[in-house]
XYZ file of C-alpha atoms in Angstrom:
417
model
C 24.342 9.553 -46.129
C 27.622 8.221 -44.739
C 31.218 10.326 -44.991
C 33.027 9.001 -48.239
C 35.322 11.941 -50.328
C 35.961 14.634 -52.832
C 37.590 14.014 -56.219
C 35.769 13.163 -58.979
C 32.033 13.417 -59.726
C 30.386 12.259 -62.823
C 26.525 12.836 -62.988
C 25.160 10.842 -66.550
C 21.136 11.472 -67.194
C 18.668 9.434 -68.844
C 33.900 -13.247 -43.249
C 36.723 -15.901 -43.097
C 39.605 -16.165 -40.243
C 43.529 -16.545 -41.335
C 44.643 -15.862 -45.283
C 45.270 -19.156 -46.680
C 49.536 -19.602 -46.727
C 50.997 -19.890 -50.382
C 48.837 -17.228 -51.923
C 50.847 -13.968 -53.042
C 50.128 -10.855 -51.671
C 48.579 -8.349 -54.791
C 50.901 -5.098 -55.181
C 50.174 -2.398 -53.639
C 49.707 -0.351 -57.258
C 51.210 -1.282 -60.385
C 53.225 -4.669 -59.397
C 55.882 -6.374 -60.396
C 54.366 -9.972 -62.454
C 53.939 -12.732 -60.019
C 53.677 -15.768 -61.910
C 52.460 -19.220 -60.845
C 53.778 -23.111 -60.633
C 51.458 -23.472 -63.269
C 53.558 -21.216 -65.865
C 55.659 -23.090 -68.477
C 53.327 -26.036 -68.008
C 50.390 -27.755 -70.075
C 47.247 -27.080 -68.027
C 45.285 -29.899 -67.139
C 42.304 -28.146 -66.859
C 40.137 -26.629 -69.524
C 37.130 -24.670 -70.191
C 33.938 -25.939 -68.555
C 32.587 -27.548 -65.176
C 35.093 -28.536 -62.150
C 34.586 -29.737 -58.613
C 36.639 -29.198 -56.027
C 36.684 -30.527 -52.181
C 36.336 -27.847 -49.719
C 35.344 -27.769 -46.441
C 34.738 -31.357 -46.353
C 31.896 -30.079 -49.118
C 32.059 -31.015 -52.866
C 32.059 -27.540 -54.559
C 32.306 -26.814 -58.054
C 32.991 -23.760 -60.269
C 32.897 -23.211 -64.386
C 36.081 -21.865 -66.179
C 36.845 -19.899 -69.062
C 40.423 -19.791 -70.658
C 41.248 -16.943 -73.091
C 41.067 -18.444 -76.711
C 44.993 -19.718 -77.783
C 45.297 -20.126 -73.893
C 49.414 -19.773 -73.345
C 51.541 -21.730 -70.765
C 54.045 -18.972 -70.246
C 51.715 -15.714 -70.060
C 50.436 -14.915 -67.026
C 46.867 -13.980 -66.744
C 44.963 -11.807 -64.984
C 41.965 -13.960 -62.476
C 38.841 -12.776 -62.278
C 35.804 -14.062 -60.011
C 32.259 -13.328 -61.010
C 29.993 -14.149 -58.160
C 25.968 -14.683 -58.814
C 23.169 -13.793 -57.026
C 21.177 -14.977 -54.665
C 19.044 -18.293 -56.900
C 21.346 -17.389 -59.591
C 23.939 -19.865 -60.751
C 27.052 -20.264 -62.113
C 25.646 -20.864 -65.682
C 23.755 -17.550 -65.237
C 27.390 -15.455 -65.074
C 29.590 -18.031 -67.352
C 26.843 -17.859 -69.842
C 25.199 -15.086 -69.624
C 21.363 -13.500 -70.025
C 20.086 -11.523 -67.410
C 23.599 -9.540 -67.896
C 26.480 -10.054 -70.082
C 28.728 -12.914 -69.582
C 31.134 -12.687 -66.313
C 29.350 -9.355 -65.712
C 30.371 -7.654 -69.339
C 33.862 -8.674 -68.446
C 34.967 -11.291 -70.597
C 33.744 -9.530 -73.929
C 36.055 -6.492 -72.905
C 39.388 -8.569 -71.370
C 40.499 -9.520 -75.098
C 42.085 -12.486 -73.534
C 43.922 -11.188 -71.640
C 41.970 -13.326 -68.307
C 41.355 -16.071 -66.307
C 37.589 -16.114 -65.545
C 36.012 -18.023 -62.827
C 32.328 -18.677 -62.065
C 32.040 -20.440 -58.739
C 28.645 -22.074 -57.458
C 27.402 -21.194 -54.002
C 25.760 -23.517 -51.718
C 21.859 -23.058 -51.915
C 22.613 -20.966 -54.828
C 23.647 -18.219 -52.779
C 26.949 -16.940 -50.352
C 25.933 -17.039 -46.501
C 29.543 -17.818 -45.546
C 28.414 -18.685 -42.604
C 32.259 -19.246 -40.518
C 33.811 -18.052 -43.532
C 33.336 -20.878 -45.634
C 33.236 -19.298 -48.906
C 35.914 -17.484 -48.574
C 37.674 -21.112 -48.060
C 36.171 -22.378 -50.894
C 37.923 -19.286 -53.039
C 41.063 -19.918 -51.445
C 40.767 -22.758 -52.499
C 40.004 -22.238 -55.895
C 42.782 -20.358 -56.180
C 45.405 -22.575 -54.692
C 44.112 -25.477 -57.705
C 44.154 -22.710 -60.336
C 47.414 -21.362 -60.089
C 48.782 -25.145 -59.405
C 47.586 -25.657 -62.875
C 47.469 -22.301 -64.998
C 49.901 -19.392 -65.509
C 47.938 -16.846 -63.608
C 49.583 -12.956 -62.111
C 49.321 -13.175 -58.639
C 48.893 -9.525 -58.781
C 45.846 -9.185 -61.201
C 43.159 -11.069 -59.037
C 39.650 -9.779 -58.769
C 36.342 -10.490 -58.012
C 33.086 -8.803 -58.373
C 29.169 -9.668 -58.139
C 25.799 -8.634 -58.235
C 23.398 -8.934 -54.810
C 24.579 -11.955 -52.975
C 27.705 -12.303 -55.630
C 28.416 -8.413 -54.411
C 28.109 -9.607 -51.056
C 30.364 -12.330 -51.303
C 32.692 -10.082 -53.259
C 32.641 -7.517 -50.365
C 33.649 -10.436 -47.822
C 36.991 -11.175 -49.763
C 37.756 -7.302 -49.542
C 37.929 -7.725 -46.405
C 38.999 -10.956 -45.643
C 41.403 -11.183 -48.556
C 42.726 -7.620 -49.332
C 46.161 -8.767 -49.923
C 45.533 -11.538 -52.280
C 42.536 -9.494 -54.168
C 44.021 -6.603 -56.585
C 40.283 -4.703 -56.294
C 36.691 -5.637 -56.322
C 33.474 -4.481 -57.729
C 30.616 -4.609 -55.836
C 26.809 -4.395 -58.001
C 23.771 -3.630 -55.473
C 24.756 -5.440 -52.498
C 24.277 -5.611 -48.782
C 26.537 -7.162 -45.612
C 25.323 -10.536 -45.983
C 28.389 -12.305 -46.867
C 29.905 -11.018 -43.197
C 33.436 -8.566 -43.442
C 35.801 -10.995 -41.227
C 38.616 -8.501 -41.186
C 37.942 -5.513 -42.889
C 40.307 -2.953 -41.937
C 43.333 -2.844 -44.821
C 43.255 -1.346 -47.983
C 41.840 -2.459 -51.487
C 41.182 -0.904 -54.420
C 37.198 -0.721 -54.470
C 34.448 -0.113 -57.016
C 30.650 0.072 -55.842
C 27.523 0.685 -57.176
C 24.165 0.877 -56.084
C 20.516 2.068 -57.459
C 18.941 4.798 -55.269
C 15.365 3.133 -55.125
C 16.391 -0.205 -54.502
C 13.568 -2.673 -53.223
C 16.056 -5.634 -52.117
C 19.109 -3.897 -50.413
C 18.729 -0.102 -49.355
C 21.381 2.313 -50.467
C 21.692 3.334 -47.040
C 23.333 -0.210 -45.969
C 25.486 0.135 -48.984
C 26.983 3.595 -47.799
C 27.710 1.912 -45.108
C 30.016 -0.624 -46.871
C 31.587 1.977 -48.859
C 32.627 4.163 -45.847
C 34.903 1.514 -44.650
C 37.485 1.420 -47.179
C 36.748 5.065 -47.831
C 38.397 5.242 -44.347
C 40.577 2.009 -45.184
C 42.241 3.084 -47.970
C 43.142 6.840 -46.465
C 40.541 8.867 -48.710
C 39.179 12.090 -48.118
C 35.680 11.931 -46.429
C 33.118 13.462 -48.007
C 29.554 13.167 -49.262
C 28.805 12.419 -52.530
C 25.826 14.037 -54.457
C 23.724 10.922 -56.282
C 20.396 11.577 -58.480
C 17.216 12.717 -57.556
C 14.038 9.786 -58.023
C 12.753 10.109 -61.364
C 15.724 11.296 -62.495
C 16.719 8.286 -65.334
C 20.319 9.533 -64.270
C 23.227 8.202 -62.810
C 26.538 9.530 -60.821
C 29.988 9.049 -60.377
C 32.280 9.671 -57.759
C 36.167 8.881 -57.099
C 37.391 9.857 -54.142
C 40.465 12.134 -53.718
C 43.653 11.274 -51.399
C 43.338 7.342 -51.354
C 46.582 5.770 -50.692
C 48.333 4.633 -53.473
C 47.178 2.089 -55.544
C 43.891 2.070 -53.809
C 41.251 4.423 -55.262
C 37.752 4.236 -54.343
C 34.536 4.908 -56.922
C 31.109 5.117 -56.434
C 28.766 4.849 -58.939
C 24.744 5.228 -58.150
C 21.853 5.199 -60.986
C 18.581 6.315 -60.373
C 16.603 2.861 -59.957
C 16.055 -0.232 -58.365
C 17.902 -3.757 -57.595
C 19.408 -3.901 -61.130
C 22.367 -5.650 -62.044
C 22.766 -4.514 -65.781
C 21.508 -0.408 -66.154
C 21.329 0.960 -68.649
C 22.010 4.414 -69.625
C 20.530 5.605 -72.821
C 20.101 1.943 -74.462
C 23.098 0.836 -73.432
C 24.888 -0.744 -70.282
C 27.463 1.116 -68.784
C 28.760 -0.522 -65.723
C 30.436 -3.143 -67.651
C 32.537 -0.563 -69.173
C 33.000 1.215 -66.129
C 34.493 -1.949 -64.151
C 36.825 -2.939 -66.831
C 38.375 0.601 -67.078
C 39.190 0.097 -62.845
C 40.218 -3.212 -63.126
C 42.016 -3.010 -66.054
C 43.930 0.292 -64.698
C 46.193 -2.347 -62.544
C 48.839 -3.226 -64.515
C 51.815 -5.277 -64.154
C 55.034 -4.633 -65.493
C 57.325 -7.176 -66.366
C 60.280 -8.716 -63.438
C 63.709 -6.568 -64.487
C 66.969 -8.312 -64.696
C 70.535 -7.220 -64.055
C 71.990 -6.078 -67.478
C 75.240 -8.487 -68.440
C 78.180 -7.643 -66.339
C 80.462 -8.242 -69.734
C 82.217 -5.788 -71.305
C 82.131 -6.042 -75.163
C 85.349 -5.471 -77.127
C 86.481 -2.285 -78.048
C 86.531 -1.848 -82.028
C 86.546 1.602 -84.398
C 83.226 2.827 -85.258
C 81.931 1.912 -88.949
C 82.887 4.421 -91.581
C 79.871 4.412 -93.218
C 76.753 6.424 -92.376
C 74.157 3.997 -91.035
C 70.786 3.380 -93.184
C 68.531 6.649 -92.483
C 64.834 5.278 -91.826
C 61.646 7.834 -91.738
C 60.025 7.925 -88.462
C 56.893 5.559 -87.696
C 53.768 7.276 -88.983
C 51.930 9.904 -87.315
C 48.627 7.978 -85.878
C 45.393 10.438 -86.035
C 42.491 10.366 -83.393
C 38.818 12.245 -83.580
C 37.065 12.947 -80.305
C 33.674 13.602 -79.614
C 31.309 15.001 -77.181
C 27.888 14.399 -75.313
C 26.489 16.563 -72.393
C 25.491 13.439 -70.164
C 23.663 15.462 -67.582
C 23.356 18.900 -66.363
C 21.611 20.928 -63.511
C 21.404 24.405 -62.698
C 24.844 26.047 -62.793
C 26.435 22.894 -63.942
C 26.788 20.026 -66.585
C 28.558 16.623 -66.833
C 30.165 16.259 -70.190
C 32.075 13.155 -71.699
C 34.189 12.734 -74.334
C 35.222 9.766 -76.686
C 38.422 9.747 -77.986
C 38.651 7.197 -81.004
C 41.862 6.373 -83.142
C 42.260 6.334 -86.243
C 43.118 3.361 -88.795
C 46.592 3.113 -87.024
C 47.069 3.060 -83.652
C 48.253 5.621 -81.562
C 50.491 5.872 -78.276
C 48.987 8.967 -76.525
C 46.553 11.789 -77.660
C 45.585 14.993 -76.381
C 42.088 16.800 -76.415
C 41.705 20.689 -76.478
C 37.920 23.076 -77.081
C 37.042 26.147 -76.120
C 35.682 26.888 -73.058
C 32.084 29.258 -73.621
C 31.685 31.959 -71.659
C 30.853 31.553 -67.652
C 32.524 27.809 -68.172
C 35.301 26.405 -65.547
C 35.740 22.888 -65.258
C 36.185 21.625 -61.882
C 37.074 17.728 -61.915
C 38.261 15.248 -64.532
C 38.175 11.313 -64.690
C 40.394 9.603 -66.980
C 43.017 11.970 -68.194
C 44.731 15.440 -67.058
C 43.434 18.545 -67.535
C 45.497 22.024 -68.133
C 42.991 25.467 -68.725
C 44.896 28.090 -70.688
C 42.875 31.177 -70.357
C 39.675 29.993 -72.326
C 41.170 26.713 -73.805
C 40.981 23.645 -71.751
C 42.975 20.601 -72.978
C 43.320 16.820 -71.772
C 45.933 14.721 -72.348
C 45.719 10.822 -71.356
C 46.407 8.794 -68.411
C 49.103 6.533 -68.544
C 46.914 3.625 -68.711
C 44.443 4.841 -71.149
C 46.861 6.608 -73.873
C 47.620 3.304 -76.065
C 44.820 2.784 -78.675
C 44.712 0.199 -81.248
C 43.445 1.030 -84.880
C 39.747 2.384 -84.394
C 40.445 1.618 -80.679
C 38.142 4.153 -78.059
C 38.591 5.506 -74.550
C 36.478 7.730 -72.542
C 37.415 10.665 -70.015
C 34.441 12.501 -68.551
C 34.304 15.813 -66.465
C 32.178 18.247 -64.514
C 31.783 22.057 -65.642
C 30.023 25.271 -63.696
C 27.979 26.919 -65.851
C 25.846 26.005 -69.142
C 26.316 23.607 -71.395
C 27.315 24.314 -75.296
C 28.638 21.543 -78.219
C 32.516 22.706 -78.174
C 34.895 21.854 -81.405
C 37.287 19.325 -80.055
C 40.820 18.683 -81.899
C 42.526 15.894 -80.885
C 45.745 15.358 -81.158
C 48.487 11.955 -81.028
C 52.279 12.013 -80.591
């Protein structure tokens, strides 16, 4: 097993040449919003089928525009990639998995997705070609729609992880992150030494592409993106479990996770009846956000009058929003457990919560993904990340953690601002 590093573990049971010029760089963490010519502007393209000359080769993607599409937001762009005989239809549409990957049912419109066709139904790249051919995608896209330069990504399963693994890194400065589902080097890595933020998963019996290769790939931006080497436990055969790793150290803005299941070439597992690496991907991508361009306040200086006598209006403070949490023991092993909790609003919305239980005797929690932990003698509490903190009404986030010693069923309060 390859050198890849220490920071969080979650253990659940049962090749192109030059960037294409005009493209913007993505941020380096949470960016500034780079909008597009196509902002302000009625699109000319819509939802469906396109072509598109590249290469000298007609080429042709599908498109999906959130519903009440908007000229003046910017939106994030994200590339799902299919496998090797797949097709476009197969991600825009959905069957084998959900449609874009999961993705689109979880974005709320709030993207840009893209399902490009490869050549013999697959992504050889052979001279970088396909990494043109997204380049080029891009550059007719953002002539037309009002896209964030900052919020691109791309992910895919097999080939389409592949393929997605050649933009990292031949396009790290133009890609935001990528997700990469049970895939090999087979799209080429023309590049491949600058940071991106990086998701990758991989099934520990698989038939098609080893694991081993896959290592392999995640070790370089392991090393890329300045993370701490280290080697990642992942679940026995027979197991019906899955880990989690993200690695400590990464440079800013660039985190690396590594997800492995017990089984085989698989783009959709399952854990328990339901699929969780559709959740899993939106929670990194949708970590990277944009914050709005600031502006110089008005240099003016208003006139100078006496203060109103009169007491302003007195107003109560917005409502108090309430949350519930609960908890599942997703795995555990001798000496240690994996635990998750869901944290779900309640019929109002809430801006932040926190999560305390007691810790049982011989408990210590060691890591925690997807908030911040504080122990207080026996008492651990979580409090949110600042990207996972705003719920809507009935709205539900997940943080997860690894514990020494045996499982129990805490009490959880939680608690909003």
């Amino acid at each position: 097993m390859g050198l890849a590093a220490a920071a969080t573990l979650v253990v659940t049971g049962a090749g192109a040449g030059a960037a294409v010029t005009g493209l913007t760089p993505a941020a380096a963490n949470v960016g500034v919003v780079a909008s597009t010519a196509g902002c302000g502007t009625a699109p000319s393209l819509t939802n469906g089928t396109h072509s598109i000359s590249s290469g000298g080769q007609n080429r042709s993607f599908i498109l999906r525009l959130p519903d009440n599409y908007d000229q003046n937001q910017p939106y994030r762009l994200i590339f799902g990639f299919h496998w090797l005989n797949g097709n476009a239809t197969d991600v825009a549409n959905g069957g084998w998995v959900e449609p874009y990957y999961g993705l689109h049912s979880r974005a709320n419109n709030s993207a840009i997705f893209v399902a490009p066709q490869g050549l013999d139904n697959g992504w050889a790249n052979p001279g970088g070609r396909d990494v043109t051919f997204v380049d080029d995608m891009i550059s007719q896209l953002e002539a037309d729609l009002c896209v964030d330069t900052t919020q691109r990504f791309a992910l895919g399963f097999s080939y389409g992880g592949g393929m997605s693994f050649a933009l990292a890194c031949a396009r790290p400065d133009e890609f935001r992150a990528v997700a990469i589902y049970s895939a090999g080097l087979i799209s080429g890595c023309s590049g491949g030494n600058s940071p991106i933020a990086y998701l990758q998963v991989h099934g520990t019996t698989d038939s098609v592409l080893p694991i081993s290769g896959a290592r392999t790939m995640r070790d370089r931006f392991v090393q890329n993106n300045g993370c701490t080497p280290a080697n990642p436990p992942e679940p026995s055969v027979g197991s019906g479990s899955r880990t989690s790793f993200e690695y400590s150290g990464c440079s800013a803005g660039h985190p690396v996770a590594w997800h492995v299941f017990d089984g085989d070439h698989d783009a959709a597992p399952s854990h328990g009846g339901t699929q969780w690496l559709p959740g899993v991907t939106w929670d990194f991508f949708s970590q990277f956000e944009s914050s709005p361009p600031t502006s110089a306040p008005p240099t003016t200086t208003p006139p100078t009058t006496d203060p109103p006598t009169t007491a302003p209006p007195t107003t109560d403070p917005p409502p108090t929003g309430d949350c519930a949490a609960t908890y599942e023991t997703v795995n555990s092993w001798p000496g240690g457990y994996q635990g998750e909790v869901t944290v779900q609003a309640g019929t109002a919305g809430i801006s932040g919560w926190t999560v305390s239980w007691p810790l049982a005797s011989g408990q210590s929690i060691s890591q925690v993904w997807g908030g911040v932990l504080n122990v207080d003698g026996t008492t651990a509490t979580v409090v949110n990340e600042s990207w996972n903190g705003s719920l809507a009404a009935n709205g539900q986030t997940t943080f997860g953690f690894l514990a020494d010693g045996s499982p129990s069923t805490p009490t959880l309060t939680c608690t909003s601002p």
